[in-house]
Coordinates of C-alpha atoms in Angstrom, one line a residue:
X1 CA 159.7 -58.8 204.7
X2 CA 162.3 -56.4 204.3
X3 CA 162.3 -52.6 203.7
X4 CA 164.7 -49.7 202.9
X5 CA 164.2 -46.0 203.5
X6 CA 166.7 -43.3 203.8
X7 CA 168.5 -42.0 207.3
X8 CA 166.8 -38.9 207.0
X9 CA 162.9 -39.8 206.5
X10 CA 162.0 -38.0 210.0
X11 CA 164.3 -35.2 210.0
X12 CA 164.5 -33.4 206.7
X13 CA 165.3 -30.1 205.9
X14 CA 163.2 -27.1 204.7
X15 CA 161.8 -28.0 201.4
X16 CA 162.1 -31.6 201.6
X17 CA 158.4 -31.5 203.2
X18 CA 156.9 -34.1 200.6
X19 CA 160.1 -36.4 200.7
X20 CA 160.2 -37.1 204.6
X21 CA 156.7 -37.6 204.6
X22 CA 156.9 -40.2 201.7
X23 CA 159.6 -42.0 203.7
X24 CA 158.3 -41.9 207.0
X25 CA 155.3 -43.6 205.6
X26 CA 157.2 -46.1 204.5
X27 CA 158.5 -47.2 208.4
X28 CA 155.3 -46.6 209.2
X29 CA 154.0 -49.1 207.1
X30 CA 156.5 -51.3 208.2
X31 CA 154.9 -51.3 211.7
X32 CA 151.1 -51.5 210.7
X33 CA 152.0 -55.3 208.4
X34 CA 154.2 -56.3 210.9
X35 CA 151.2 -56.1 212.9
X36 CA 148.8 -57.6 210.1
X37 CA 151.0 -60.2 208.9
X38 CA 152.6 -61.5 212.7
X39 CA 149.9 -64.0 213.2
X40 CA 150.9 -65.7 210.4
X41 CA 154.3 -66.4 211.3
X42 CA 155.6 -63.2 208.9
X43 CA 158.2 -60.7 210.3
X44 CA 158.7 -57.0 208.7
X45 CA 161.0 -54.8 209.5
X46 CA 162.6 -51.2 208.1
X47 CA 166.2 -51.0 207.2
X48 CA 167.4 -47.3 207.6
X49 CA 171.0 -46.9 206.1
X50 CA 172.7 -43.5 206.3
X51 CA 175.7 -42.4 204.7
X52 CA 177.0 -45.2 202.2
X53 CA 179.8 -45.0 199.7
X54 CA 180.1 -47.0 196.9
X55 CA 181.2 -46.5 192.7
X56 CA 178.7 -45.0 191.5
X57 CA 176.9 -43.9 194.5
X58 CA 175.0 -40.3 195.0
X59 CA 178.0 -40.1 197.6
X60 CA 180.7 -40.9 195.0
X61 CA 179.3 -38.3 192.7
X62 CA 179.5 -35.8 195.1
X63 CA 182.6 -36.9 195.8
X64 CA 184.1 -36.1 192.0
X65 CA 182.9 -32.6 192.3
X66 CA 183.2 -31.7 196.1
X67 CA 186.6 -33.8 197.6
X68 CA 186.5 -32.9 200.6
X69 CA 182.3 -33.3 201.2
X70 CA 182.6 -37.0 201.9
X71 CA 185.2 -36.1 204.9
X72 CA 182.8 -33.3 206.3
X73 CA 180.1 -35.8 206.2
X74 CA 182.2 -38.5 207.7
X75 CA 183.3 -36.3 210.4
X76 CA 179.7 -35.4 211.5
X77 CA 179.1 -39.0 212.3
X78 CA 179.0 -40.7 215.7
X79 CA 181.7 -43.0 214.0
X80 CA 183.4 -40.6 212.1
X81 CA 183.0 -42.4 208.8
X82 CA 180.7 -43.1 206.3
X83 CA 179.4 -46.8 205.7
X84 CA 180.1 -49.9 203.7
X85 CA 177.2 -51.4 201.6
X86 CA 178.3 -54.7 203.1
X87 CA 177.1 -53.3 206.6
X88 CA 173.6 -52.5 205.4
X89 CA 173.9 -55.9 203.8
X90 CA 174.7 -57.8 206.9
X91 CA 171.8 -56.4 208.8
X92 CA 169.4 -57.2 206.1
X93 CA 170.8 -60.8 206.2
X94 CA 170.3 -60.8 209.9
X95 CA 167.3 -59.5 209.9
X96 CA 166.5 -62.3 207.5
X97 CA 167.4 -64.8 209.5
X98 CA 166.3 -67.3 212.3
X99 CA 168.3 -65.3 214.3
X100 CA 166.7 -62.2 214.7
X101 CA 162.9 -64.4 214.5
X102 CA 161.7 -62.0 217.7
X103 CA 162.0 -58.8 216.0
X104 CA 159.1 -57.2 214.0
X105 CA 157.9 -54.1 213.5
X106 CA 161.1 -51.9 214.0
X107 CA 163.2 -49.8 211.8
X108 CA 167.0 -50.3 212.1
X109 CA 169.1 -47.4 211.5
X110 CA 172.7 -48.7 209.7
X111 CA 174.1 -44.9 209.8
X112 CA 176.9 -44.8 212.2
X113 CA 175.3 -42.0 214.5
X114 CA 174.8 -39.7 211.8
X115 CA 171.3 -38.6 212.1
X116 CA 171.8 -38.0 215.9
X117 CA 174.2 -35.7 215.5
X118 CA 173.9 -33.9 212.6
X119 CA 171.5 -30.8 212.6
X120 CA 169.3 -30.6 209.1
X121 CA 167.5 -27.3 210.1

C-alpha cells in the first residue's frame, strides 16, 4: 500500500491548524498498518511530494496570476526547482516494487529540499 500527503503536513503555518493535523495523521497511519499488516507479507509506506508543476496544477494556477511565484518557490528549494510528476511517480513505482521489499512504515519526502529550508512561521 501506497499513500500520498502533502510536503507540508508537519510544518504548517498559522491557521492551517486542522489541515496539518489531518495530514499528519495520515503518515501516521501509514506507520501503525505497516505495523498491522507486516506479518502478512504487506508493505505501506507514505509518499510526501512537495512542490510539483504540471497543466492544471494548484502551482500552474498560481502561476497564471503570480509569474514570478513559481521562481520564488523554486529558489527556496534545496534544488532550486520545483518537481516533475514523473519524479513522484518513479518513487511510487519503486516503492511498489520488489526492489524496495525491505521498506515499511516510512514516509518519503519527493520535495527537492523544500520543507527544510523554507520557513512557514
Amino acid at each position: 500500500m501506497i499513500s500520498s500527503t502533502t510536503a507540508l503536513s508537519p510544518t504548517t503555518g498559522p491557521g492551517q491548524t486542522a489541515y496539518g493535523t489531518v495530514k499528519a495523521a495520515l503518515m501516521s497511519y501509514g506507520t501503525k498498518m505497516a505495523a498491522t499488516l507486516g506479518p502478512e507479507g504487506i508493505r505501506v509506506n507514505t509518499v510526501i511530494p512537495g512542490v510539483i508543476l504540471f497543466d492544471g496544477s494548484p502551482m500552474d494556477q498560481m502561476r497564471a496570476v503570480m509569474p514570478d511565484m513559481i521562481d520564488r518557490i523554486a529558489a527556496g528549494s534545496y534544488l532550486g526547482r520545483v518537481g516533475d510528476p514523473q519524479e513522484v511517480a518513479n518513487t511510487v513505482a519503486f516503492l511498489g516494487s520488489p526492489r524496495a521489499s525491505y521498506i515499511t512504515g516510512t514516509s518519503l519526502r519527493v520535495d527537492g529540499g523544500i520543507v527544510k529550508s523554507v520557513d512557514f512561521s
